[in-house]
Tab-separated table of C-alpha atoms in Angstrom:
chain	number	residue	atom	x	y	z
A	1	MET	CA	19.622	-42.739	43.302
A	2	ALA	CA	18.611	-42.919	39.085
A	3	LYS	CA	18.315	-39.463	38.924
A	4	GLN	CA	21.545	-38.429	40.410
A	5	ASN	CA	22.678	-40.893	38.100
A	6	PHE	CA	21.673	-39.004	35.478
A	7	MET	CA	22.174	-35.730	36.716
A	8	GLU	CA	25.566	-37.338	37.129
A	9	PHE	CA	25.881	-38.562	33.449
A	10	LEU	CA	24.731	-35.579	32.066
A	11	LEU	CA	27.394	-33.215	33.567
A	12	ASN	CA	30.052	-35.801	32.129
A	13	PRO	CA	31.573	-34.481	28.759
A	14	LYS	CA	32.627	-37.724	27.882
A	15	ASN	CA	29.075	-38.114	28.016
A	16	TRP	CA	27.448	-34.921	25.656
A	17	TRP	CA	28.092	-36.237	22.595
A	18	LEU	CA	24.859	-38.323	23.151
A	19	PRO	CA	22.357	-35.175	23.784
A	20	LEU	CA	24.028	-33.552	20.712
A	21	VAL	CA	23.134	-36.868	18.159
A	22	ILE	CA	19.955	-37.456	19.656
A	23	ILE	CA	19.239	-32.867	19.052
A	24	PHE	CA	21.095	-33.334	16.211
A	25	VAL	CA	19.023	-36.400	14.227
A	26	ALA	CA	16.352	-35.350	15.357
A	27	SER	CA	16.120	-31.702	13.920
A	28	LEU	CA	17.683	-33.004	10.836
A	29	THR	CA	15.961	-35.453	10.250
A	30	GLY	CA	13.005	-33.637	10.684
A	31	VAL	CA	13.907	-30.457	8.685
A	32	THR	CA	14.948	-32.983	5.747
A	33	MET	CA	11.056	-33.850	5.696
A	34	ILE	CA	9.289	-31.106	5.829
A	35	GLY	CA	11.860	-29.437	3.475
A	36	ARG	CA	10.959	-32.488	0.672
A	37	HIS	CA	6.996	-31.798	0.704
A	38	THR	CA	7.940	-27.691	0.289
A	39	TYR	CA	9.368	-28.741	-2.911
A	40	THR	CA	7.089	-31.371	-3.542
A	41	GLU	CA	4.149	-30.479	-2.103
A	42	ALA	CA	4.624	-26.336	-3.223
A	43	PRO	CA	1.429	-25.603	-5.888
A	44	PRO	CA	2.145	-24.721	-9.611
A	45	ILE	CA	2.369	-21.320	-10.415
A	46	PRO	CA	-0.222	-21.771	-14.090
A	47	ASP	CA	-1.196	-19.915	-16.937
A	48	PHE	CA	-5.156	-18.748	-15.384
A	49	VAL	CA	-6.878	-18.425	-18.632
A	50	THR	CA	-11.047	-17.751	-18.961
A	51	SER	CA	-13.775	-19.770	-19.321
A	52	ASP	CA	-13.590	-19.864	-23.657
A	53	GLY	CA	-8.815	-20.654	-23.094
A	54	SER	CA	-8.701	-16.357	-23.214
A	55	PRO	CA	-5.484	-15.555	-21.061
A	56	VAL	CA	-6.009	-13.333	-18.034
A	57	TYR	CA	-2.639	-14.189	-16.038
A	58	THR	CA	0.205	-16.342	-17.703
A	59	LYS	CA	2.826	-18.208	-15.288
A	60	GLU	CA	5.335	-15.660	-16.606
A	61	ASP	CA	3.172	-12.260	-15.212
A	62	ILE	CA	2.821	-13.788	-11.673
A	63	LEU	CA	6.842	-14.111	-11.778
A	64	ASN	CA	7.015	-10.418	-12.949
A	65	GLY	CA	5.022	-9.667	-9.585
A	66	GLN	CA	6.402	-11.673	-7.528
A	67	SER	CA	9.732	-9.469	-8.866
A	68	VAL	CA	8.031	-6.332	-8.541
A	69	PHE	CA	7.021	-7.522	-4.987
A	70	GLN	CA	10.856	-8.045	-3.917
A	71	LYS	CA	12.524	-5.294	-6.271
A	72	TYR	CA	10.060	-2.634	-4.151
A	73	ALA	CA	10.677	-4.480	-1.125
A	74	LEU	CA	7.295	-4.673	-0.205
A	75	MET	CA	7.841	-7.068	2.130
A	76	GLU	CA	9.354	-4.652	4.786
A	77	TYR	CA	5.737	-2.981	4.618
A	78	GLY	CA	2.682	-5.423	4.341
A	79	SER	CA	3.203	-9.657	4.637
A	80	MET	CA	2.830	-12.330	2.070
A	81	PHE	CA	1.345	-15.700	3.658
A	82	GLY	CA	2.070	-14.306	6.595
A	83	ASP	CA	5.755	-13.476	5.976
A	84	GLY	CA	7.035	-10.032	6.655
A	85	ALA	CA	6.786	-7.018	8.592
A	86	ASN	CA	2.324	-6.180	8.887
A	87	ARG	CA	2.420	-2.307	8.891
A	88	GLY	CA	0.081	-3.191	5.467
A	89	PRO	CA	-1.657	-6.077	5.066
A	90	ASP	CA	-1.274	-8.950	3.956
A	91	TYR	CA	-1.296	-9.669	0.002
A	92	ALA	CA	-2.259	-12.740	-0.382
A	93	ALA	CA	-5.172	-13.238	2.838
A	94	GLU	CA	-6.471	-9.678	1.427
A	95	ALA	CA	-6.648	-10.348	-3.046
A	96	LEU	CA	-8.582	-13.529	-1.430
A	97	HIS	CA	-11.055	-11.569	0.500
A	98	LEU	CA	-11.056	-9.328	-1.980
A	99	THR	CA	-11.517	-11.742	-4.544
A	100	ALA	CA	-14.464	-13.138	-2.488
A	101	GLU	CA	-16.058	-9.680	-2.851
A	102	TYR	CA	-15.692	-9.081	-6.579
A	103	MET	CA	-16.997	-12.555	-6.966
A	104	ALA	CA	-20.699	-11.629	-4.912
A	105	ASP	CA	-20.616	-8.453	-6.210
A	106	TYR	CA	-20.197	-9.735	-10.306
A	107	TYR	CA	-23.505	-11.914	-9.180
A	108	LEU	CA	-25.217	-9.739	-7.650
A	109	LYS	CA	-24.821	-6.982	-9.667
A	110	SER	CA	-25.764	-10.193	-13.051
A	111	ILE	CA	-29.366	-11.293	-11.362
A	112	ALA	CA	-30.643	-9.330	-8.344
A	113	THR	CA	-33.907	-7.131	-9.375
A	114	SER	CA	-35.121	-6.235	-6.214
A	115	ALA	CA	-34.495	-5.376	-2.540
A	116	GLU	CA	-36.149	-8.524	-1.689
A	117	ASP	CA	-34.336	-10.212	-4.370
A	118	MET	CA	-31.205	-9.719	-3.304
A	119	THR	CA	-31.822	-10.763	0.772
A	120	PHE	CA	-32.299	-14.335	-0.883
A	121	GLN	CA	-29.779	-14.547	-3.014
A	122	ARG	CA	-27.404	-13.057	-1.340
A	123	TYR	CA	-27.325	-16.034	0.545
A	124	GLY	CA	-27.358	-18.497	-2.525
A	125	ILE	CA	-24.430	-16.564	-3.589
A	126	SER	CA	-22.762	-16.915	-0.965
A	127	ASN	CA	-22.368	-20.317	-1.379
A	128	LEU	CA	-21.528	-20.251	-4.951
A	129	VAL	CA	-18.759	-18.405	-4.321
A	130	LYS	CA	-16.823	-20.808	-1.797
A	131	LYS	CA	-17.628	-23.477	-4.045
A	132	GLU	CA	-16.099	-22.007	-7.055
A	133	ILE	CA	-12.820	-20.664	-4.612
A	134	LYS	CA	-12.566	-23.971	-3.386
A	135	ALA	CA	-13.200	-25.475	-7.170
A	136	ASN	CA	-9.529	-27.219	-8.160
A	137	ASN	CA	-9.411	-26.564	-11.696
A	138	TYR	CA	-5.556	-26.732	-12.351
A	139	ALA	CA	-4.773	-28.384	-15.581
A	140	ALA	CA	-1.066	-30.302	-14.909
A	141	SER	CA	-0.727	-30.693	-19.219
A	142	THR	CA	-1.677	-27.364	-20.542
A	143	ASN	CA	-0.454	-25.802	-16.659
A	144	THR	CA	-3.847	-23.977	-16.700
A	145	VAL	CA	-6.939	-23.092	-14.188
A	146	LYS	CA	-9.651	-22.012	-16.272
A	147	LEU	CA	-11.689	-18.662	-14.049
A	148	THR	CA	-15.003	-18.979	-13.918
A	149	ASP	CA	-16.292	-15.407	-15.220
A	150	SER	CA	-17.330	-14.112	-11.677
A	151	GLN	CA	-13.654	-15.643	-10.972
A	152	THR	CA	-12.420	-13.345	-14.106
A	153	PHE	CA	-14.314	-10.065	-13.120
A	154	ALA	CA	-12.655	-9.935	-9.818
A	155	THR	CA	-9.335	-10.142	-11.773
A	156	ASN	CA	-9.633	-6.983	-13.240
A	157	GLU	CA	-11.503	-5.667	-10.189
A	158	LEU	CA	-8.379	-6.491	-8.151
A	159	THR	CA	-5.813	-4.491	-10.827
A	160	THR	CA	-7.519	-1.735	-10.768
A	161	TYR	CA	-7.426	-2.070	-6.431
A	162	TYR	CA	-3.580	-2.265	-6.930
A	163	GLN	CA	-3.402	0.459	-8.920
A	164	ASN	CA	-5.881	3.400	-6.511
A	165	VAL	CA	-3.523	1.555	-3.600
A	166	PHE	CA	0.233	2.497	-5.389
A	167	THR	CA	-0.434	5.441	-7.112
A	168	GLY	CA	-3.546	7.458	-4.963
A	169	SER	CA	-3.752	8.948	-2.033
A	170	GLY	CA	-7.125	8.251	-0.665
A	171	LYS	CA	-7.430	5.404	2.516
A	172	GLY	CA	-5.581	2.460	2.216
A	173	SER	CA	-3.205	3.753	-0.020
A	174	PHE	CA	0.056	3.208	0.307
A	175	LYS	CA	2.696	6.139	1.178
A	176	PRO	CA	3.884	7.513	-0.487
A	177	LYS	CA	1.920	8.272	-3.330
A	178	ASN	CA	3.081	6.915	-6.227
A	179	TYR	CA	4.921	4.599	-4.816
A	180	LEU	CA	4.325	2.688	-7.991
A	181	THR	CA	3.960	4.034	-10.866
A	182	ASN	CA	4.304	1.683	-14.372
A	183	ALA	CA	0.870	0.616	-14.858
A	184	MET	CA	3.163	-3.122	-16.516
A	185	GLU	CA	4.334	-3.393	-13.523
A	186	ILE	CA	0.979	-3.010	-11.431
A	187	ARG	CA	-0.710	-5.387	-13.298
A	188	SER	CA	1.892	-7.935	-12.609
A	189	LEU	CA	2.026	-8.023	-9.175
A	190	SER	CA	-2.047	-7.831	-8.956
A	191	ALA	CA	-1.050	-11.682	-10.861
A	192	PHE	CA	1.540	-12.346	-8.407
A	193	PHE	CA	-1.532	-10.998	-5.901
A	194	PHE	CA	-4.716	-12.878	-6.957
A	195	TRP	CA	-2.099	-16.418	-6.963
A	196	SER	CA	-1.359	-15.931	-3.711
A	197	GLY	CA	-5.121	-15.981	-2.487
A	198	TRP	CA	-5.546	-18.848	-5.086
A	199	VAL	CA	-3.254	-20.893	-2.895
A	200	CYS	CA	-4.759	-19.424	0.362
A	201	GLY	CA	-8.324	-21.125	-1.337
A	202	VAL	CA	-8.394	-23.425	-3.825
A	203	GLU	CA	-8.178	-26.992	-3.096
A	204	ARG	CA	-5.232	-29.186	-2.463
A	205	PRO	CA	-5.550	-32.211	-4.805
A	206	GLY	CA	-7.212	-35.271	-2.844
A	207	LYS	CA	-7.756	-32.798	-0.117
A	208	SER	CA	-10.524	-30.511	1.650
A	209	TYR	CA	-8.268	-27.588	2.588
A	210	SER	CA	-6.308	-24.977	0.532
A	211	TYR	CA	-1.984	-25.263	-0.014
A	212	THR	CA	-1.862	-23.279	3.469
A	213	HIS	CA	-4.589	-25.256	5.132
A	214	ASN	CA	-6.968	-23.045	4.755
A	215	TRP	CA	-4.983	-20.381	6.192
A	216	PRO	CA	-6.148	-17.495	6.697
A	217	TYR	CA	-9.312	-18.178	7.732
A	218	ASP	CA	-12.002	-16.631	5.619
A	219	PRO	CA	-15.529	-17.945	6.032
A	220	ILE	CA	-16.668	-15.547	2.595
A	221	ALA	CA	-14.076	-17.081	0.989
A	222	GLY	CA	-15.216	-20.778	2.816
A	223	ASN	CA	-11.661	-20.580	5.045
A	224	THR	CA	-12.480	-22.143	7.916
A	225	PRO	CA	-9.787	-24.292	10.036
A	226	SER	CA	-10.085	-28.138	9.523
A	227	PRO	CA	-10.566	-30.611	12.968
A	228	ALA	CA	-6.240	-31.244	11.801
A	229	VAL	CA	-5.614	-28.243	12.613
A	230	ILE	CA	-7.716	-27.628	15.969
A	231	ILE	CA	-5.519	-30.708	17.151
A	232	TRP	CA	-2.341	-30.519	15.621
A	233	SER	CA	-2.959	-26.481	18.100
A	234	ILE	CA	-4.204	-28.079	20.920
A	235	VAL	CA	-1.154	-31.120	20.744
A	236	GLY	CA	1.736	-28.391	20.019
A	237	SER	CA	0.648	-25.836	22.617
A	238	LEU	CA	0.655	-29.263	25.478
A	239	GLY	CA	4.234	-30.948	23.437
A	240	LEU	CA	5.577	-26.850	24.085
A	241	ILE	CA	4.495	-27.246	27.346
A	242	LEU	CA	5.848	-30.222	28.715
A	243	GLY	CA	8.828	-29.729	27.128
A	244	LEU	CA	9.511	-26.815	29.022
A	245	GLY	CA	8.352	-28.594	32.036
A	246	ILE	CA	11.793	-31.017	31.167
A	247	VAL	CA	14.294	-28.393	30.742
A	248	LEU	CA	12.950	-26.070	33.897
A	249	PHE	CA	12.812	-29.503	35.868
A	250	TYR	CA	16.290	-30.302	34.918
A	251	HIS	CA	17.546	-26.480	35.448
A	252	GLY	CA	16.141	-26.643	38.629
A	253	LYS	CA	18.621	-29.921	38.968
A	254	LEU	CA	21.238	-27.916	38.129
A	255	GLU	CA	21.462	-25.094	40.393
A	256	LYS	CA	21.413	-26.765	43.128
A	257	LEU	CA	24.313	-28.294	42.520
A	258	ASP	CA	27.507	-26.156	43.809
A	259	ASP	CA	30.406	-24.623	41.871
A	260	GLN	CA	32.415	-27.511	42.302
A	261	ALA	CA	30.108	-29.889	39.446
A	262	PHE	CA	30.952	-27.212	36.900
A	263	THR	CA	34.324	-25.530	37.423
A	264	LYS	CA	36.163	-28.668	38.842
A	265	ASN	CA	38.009	-29.612	35.570
A	266	ALA	CA	38.080	-26.462	34.441
A	267	SER	CA	41.073	-24.007	34.659
A	268	PRO	CA	40.322	-20.087	35.145
A	269	LEU	CA	40.453	-17.956	31.979
A	270	MET	CA	40.773	-15.162	33.671
A	271	THR	CA	41.419	-14.462	37.088
A	272	MET	CA	40.708	-10.664	39.066
A	273	GLY	CA	44.601	-11.046	39.200
A	274	GLY	CA	45.087	-11.575	35.265
A	275	VAL	CA	42.725	-8.692	35.109
A	276	ALA	CA	44.994	-5.862	36.517
A	277	ARG	CA	48.094	-7.264	34.827
A	278	PHE	CA	46.302	-7.364	31.307
A	279	GLN	CA	48.145	-5.586	28.542
A	280	PRO	CA	46.454	-6.488	24.751
A	281	THR	CA	48.504	-7.628	22.435
A	282	ALA	CA	48.230	-5.974	19.129
A	283	THR	CA	46.246	-8.203	17.640
A	284	GLN	CA	43.514	-7.407	20.257
A	285	ARG	CA	43.990	-4.085	20.165
A	286	ALA	CA	43.188	-3.669	16.696
A	287	THR	CA	39.614	-5.097	17.750
A	288	TYR	CA	38.499	-2.127	19.001
A	289	LYS	CA	37.410	-0.506	16.345
A	290	PHE	CA	35.115	-3.676	15.788
A	291	PHE	CA	33.298	-2.593	18.492
A	292	TYR	CA	33.275	1.482	17.402
A	293	ALA	CA	31.764	0.344	14.587
A	294	ALA	CA	29.085	-1.097	16.437
A	295	ILE	CA	28.251	1.682	18.301
A	296	LEU	CA	27.800	4.181	15.259
A	297	LEU	CA	25.456	1.255	13.240
A	298	PHE	CA	23.386	0.563	16.313
A	299	ALA	CA	23.203	4.978	17.089
A	300	VAL	CA	22.162	4.507	13.380
A	301	GLN	CA	19.644	1.372	13.800
A	302	VAL	CA	18.141	3.319	16.468
A	303	LEU	CA	17.102	6.174	14.317
A	304	ALA	CA	16.538	4.076	11.822
A	305	GLY	CA	13.731	2.096	13.881
A	306	ILE	CA	12.539	5.705	15.092
A	307	LEU	CA	11.176	6.329	11.609
A	308	THR	CA	10.008	3.502	10.275
A	309	VAL	CA	7.231	3.677	14.366
A	310	HIS	CA	6.907	6.543	12.932
A	311	ASP	CA	5.220	5.978	9.731
A	312	PHE	CA	4.015	2.724	11.846
A	313	VAL	CA	1.469	6.254	13.627
A	314	GLY	CA	1.092	8.375	10.482
A	315	PHE	CA	3.079	11.110	12.376
A	316	THR	CA	5.842	11.346	9.332
A	317	LYS	CA	5.761	15.104	8.935
A	318	PHE	CA	8.515	17.254	10.510
A	319	TRP	CA	8.530	21.224	10.537
A	320	GLY	CA	6.631	20.479	7.025
A	321	PHE	CA	8.706	17.960	5.511
A	322	ASP	CA	7.130	14.674	4.633
A	323	VAL	CA	9.951	12.041	5.805
A	324	GLY	CA	8.618	9.817	3.936
A	325	GLU	CA	8.574	10.552	0.925
A	326	LEU	CA	12.559	10.026	0.912
A	327	LEU	CA	12.286	7.475	3.267
A	328	PRO	CA	9.156	5.777	3.328
A	329	ILE	CA	8.666	2.742	5.794
A	330	THR	CA	9.923	0.146	3.234
A	331	ILE	CA	13.686	1.422	3.350
A	332	THR	CA	13.702	2.973	7.050
A	333	ARG	CA	12.702	-0.803	8.547
A	334	SER	CA	14.810	-2.607	5.807
A	335	TRP	CA	18.135	-0.257	7.400
A	336	HIS	CA	16.503	-1.293	10.994
A	337	VAL	CA	16.371	-5.313	10.901
A	338	GLN	CA	19.929	-5.342	8.690
A	339	LEU	CA	22.043	-3.259	10.034
A	340	SER	CA	21.053	-4.466	13.693
A	341	LEU	CA	22.577	-7.316	12.473
A	342	LEU	CA	25.532	-6.179	11.260
A	343	TRP	CA	25.785	-4.958	14.169
A	344	ILE	CA	26.227	-8.055	16.505
A	345	SER	CA	28.017	-10.196	13.806
A	346	ALA	CA	30.550	-7.012	14.266
A	347	CYS	CA	30.460	-7.904	17.689
A	348	TRP	CA	31.616	-11.405	17.186
A	349	ILE	CA	33.793	-11.583	15.144
A	350	GLY	CA	35.648	-8.661	17.195
A	351	ALA	CA	35.549	-10.455	20.555
A	352	SER	CA	36.072	-14.197	19.081
A	353	PHE	CA	39.636	-12.347	17.738
A	354	PHE	CA	39.646	-10.733	20.938
A	355	VAL	CA	39.623	-13.540	22.727
A	356	MET	CA	41.647	-15.583	20.428
A	357	PRO	CA	45.388	-14.254	22.070
A	358	MET	CA	44.263	-15.109	25.381
A	359	LEU	CA	43.627	-18.838	24.527
A	360	SER	CA	45.887	-18.981	21.741
A	361	PRO	CA	49.087	-16.812	22.684
A	362	LYS	CA	51.456	-17.691	19.587
A	363	GLU	CA	49.831	-16.332	16.831
A	364	PRO	CA	50.760	-17.266	12.994
A	365	PRO	CA	52.204	-14.419	10.618
A	366	TYR	CA	50.048	-11.234	9.187
A	367	GLN	CA	47.392	-12.361	11.381
A	368	ARG	CA	46.626	-8.421	12.082
A	369	THR	CA	46.867	-7.585	8.894
A	370	LEU	CA	44.209	-10.546	8.296
A	371	ILE	CA	42.144	-8.331	11.296
A	372	ASN	CA	42.162	-5.382	9.513
A	373	SER	CA	41.139	-6.421	6.048
A	374	ILE	CA	38.043	-8.308	7.290
A	375	PHE	CA	37.358	-5.081	9.229
A	376	TRP	CA	37.408	-2.336	6.493
A	377	THR	CA	35.268	-5.540	4.209
A	378	ILE	CA	32.655	-5.392	6.379
A	379	ILE	CA	32.550	-1.948	6.253
A	380	LEU	CA	32.599	-1.831	2.244
A	381	LEU	CA	29.798	-4.088	3.076
A	382	VAL	CA	27.694	-1.996	5.408
A	383	ALA	CA	27.822	1.129	2.753
A	384	GLY	CA	26.823	-1.217	-0.105
A	385	ALA	CA	24.159	-2.750	1.843
A	386	VAL	CA	22.480	0.351	3.594
A	387	VAL	CA	23.564	2.409	0.470
A	388	GLY	CA	21.489	-0.246	-1.904
A	389	ILE	CA	18.561	-0.468	0.571
A	390	PHE	CA	17.902	2.974	-0.542
A	391	ILE	CA	18.561	3.082	-4.547
A	392	GLY	CA	16.718	-0.220	-5.084
A	393	PRO	CA	13.189	0.126	-3.918
A	394	LYS	CA	13.580	3.504	-5.703
A	395	GLY	CA	14.472	2.127	-8.574
A	396	LEU	CA	17.326	3.277	-9.393
A	397	THR	CA	19.425	-0.176	-10.260
A	398	GLY	CA	16.585	-0.561	-13.151
A	399	ASP	CA	17.347	-4.579	-13.603
A	400	GLN	CA	20.559	-5.031	-11.390
A	401	TRP	CA	18.620	-4.452	-8.542
A	402	TYR	CA	18.566	-8.394	-7.528
A	403	TRP	CA	22.546	-7.702	-8.004
A	404	VAL	CA	23.310	-4.484	-5.649
A	405	GLY	CA	19.925	-3.036	-4.888
A	406	HIS	CA	17.176	-4.934	-3.188
A	407	GLN	CA	16.582	-8.701	-3.117
A	408	GLY	CA	13.328	-7.747	-1.132
A	409	TRP	CA	13.228	-10.921	1.887
A	410	GLU	CA	13.079	-10.103	5.452
A	411	TYR	CA	16.219	-10.075	6.831
A	412	LEU	CA	18.074	-10.644	3.236
A	413	GLU	CA	17.389	-7.648	2.053
A	414	PRO	CA	20.269	-6.382	0.207
A	415	GLY	CA	21.402	-7.200	-2.822
A	416	LYS	CA	22.885	-10.348	-3.358
A	417	VAL	CA	26.436	-8.933	-4.614
A	418	TRP	CA	26.526	-7.529	-0.664
A	419	GLN	CA	25.130	-11.255	0.168
A	420	ILE	CA	27.849	-12.697	-1.285
A	421	LEU	CA	30.608	-10.117	0.154
A	422	LEU	CA	29.107	-11.145	3.470
A	423	TYR	CA	29.553	-14.053	2.814
A	424	LEU	CA	32.956	-14.280	2.313
A	425	ILE	CA	33.677	-11.983	5.322
A	426	PHE	CA	32.436	-15.705	7.049
A	427	VAL	CA	34.418	-17.581	5.638
A	428	LEU	CA	37.327	-15.279	6.003
A	429	TRP	CA	36.194	-15.106	9.943
A	430	ILE	CA	36.865	-18.394	9.947
A	431	VAL	CA	40.516	-19.137	8.162
A	432	ILE	CA	40.962	-16.399	10.898
A	433	LEU	CA	39.852	-18.022	14.111
A	434	TYR	CA	41.481	-21.658	12.536
A	435	ARG	CA	44.510	-20.014	12.083
A	436	GLY	CA	44.950	-18.709	15.088
A	437	LEU	CA	43.427	-20.924	17.718
A	438	ARG	CA	44.829	-24.427	15.509
A	439	PRO	CA	48.053	-24.998	18.434
A	440	VAL	CA	44.992	-25.437	21.217
A	441	MET	CA	42.438	-27.697	19.432
A	442	SER	CA	42.689	-31.251	20.419
A	443	LEU	CA	40.494	-33.761	18.793
A	444	LYS	CA	40.733	-35.250	22.326
A	445	GLN	CA	39.431	-32.076	24.021
A	446	PRO	CA	36.121	-31.146	21.390
A	447	TRP	CA	34.437	-29.357	24.326
A	448	ALA	CA	37.209	-27.150	24.844
A	449	LEU	CA	36.144	-23.588	23.753
A	450	PRO	CA	38.826	-23.031	21.057
A	451	ASN	CA	37.210	-25.964	19.209
A	452	TRP	CA	33.563	-24.902	19.775
A	453	LEU	CA	34.582	-21.245	18.206
A	454	VAL	CA	35.846	-23.066	15.178
A	455	TYR	CA	32.481	-25.267	16.083
A	456	THR	CA	29.969	-21.669	15.974
A	457	THR	CA	31.261	-20.402	12.922
A	458	THR	CA	31.572	-22.643	10.936
A	459	SER	CA	27.276	-23.744	11.395
A	460	ILE	CA	26.871	-19.604	10.872
A	461	LEU	CA	28.829	-19.886	7.753
A	462	VAL	CA	26.389	-23.358	7.094
A	463	LEU	CA	23.158	-21.454	7.953
A	464	LEU	CA	24.036	-18.210	5.145
A	465	GLY	CA	24.584	-21.152	2.975
A	466	SER	CA	20.472	-20.863	3.344
A	467	GLY	CA	20.167	-17.969	1.609
A	468	PHE	CA	21.486	-19.159	-2.008
A	469	MET	CA	19.270	-21.801	-2.525
A	470	PHE	CA	16.558	-19.254	-4.395
A	471	THR	CA	16.288	-17.043	-6.663
A	472	PRO	CA	13.347	-13.604	-7.779
A	473	ASN	CA	11.948	-16.582	-10.339
A	474	THR	CA	11.890	-18.899	-7.078
A	475	ASN	CA	8.542	-20.331	-5.983
A	476	PHE	CA	7.577	-17.927	-3.798
A	477	VAL	CA	5.925	-21.272	-1.317
A	478	ILE	CA	9.919	-22.318	-1.403
């Protein structure tokens, strides 16, 4: 009986506020705690210096390298700290591994005198390399990290390696050849990669694991899972299974109820007879073009996806012409990702405008004009974003890459100007919906469809606001 009463409790709209509040409070608390720790526990961006204090990489070099990474959309090819396309390497993991190898090479060249000595010394060198990578020599007072001679050697080798990767045509090099040609940009990029590897390897102050909790797994650099990682991985997996079980249990309970349990207090939005007699209003006819545009964007997205997949398998030449030379994966994948968001948004906006007169037949003045305005603003956004994503990684935007080119973040590819324009489009979307639905919105029916259309679009706007909280100079970890 108690179970049935609980089901009845869940089905009563007057009680829906309780699970909503519980979920909201739990989510907000979790996000706040994670956000606080993200800022307070973020690794420093120091000046790396040699054992005698000479500069190797400065903080400015590292931030410039971060800008190069974003300007040329390298997250759309590889990844950083596990976040990215994963077509290429994770640059943080690669830099850590290469640094460990170069450090070992330094010691082998310095002390090995025979094959027997080399075999014997290799074991000692391995432990020495791990010890040096794990040692946190950060001095907060001067914001410097003093590198060992082997680490300094590794930084030089790392720069040479990435010089070959982005300008060469050998195995493992970036396609197309000479994607980056500016030596200073490549050096800054190497500084950024070295810093990311340092973050993954060096021990967090007062802890026995790195800033990334010993991610990635790399035994030669001393990165192996800690007991806490293993325990919480198991707890997290079991928690997921338990949570899914609870959800499926109550879903099964709800399936046993007849339709009356869900529809007895609801009025049908549309009946079969209503469909047969339906005549779209002028405002509804104005939404047709949103769906035509979505179809076109979907087709272009599929084409961009095909080109991206061809790059994955190394098949980019057609009739002697290498498409990858004109459209590298950093561009095609950016189009593929971004166009999916844009055509889905166009469908959301168009569908909400189409439903609006069905919920509130009395339309406010200039509603159709506003709908047409938002459509053409979307067209401007799409054109600007598509062109910007192309010219940014090509280096055609100069110092304005962040504003009109490619921001360099996965799912947030278009320049800041286009991001702002998207935000304004969503603001106008809410205004149009609120104007149209205001006559039928009621505080006494907080769960009614008109209210929820406004709630959800406002929530999307709040979510998009998070994209304005960082710049090219923000710590990449944050």
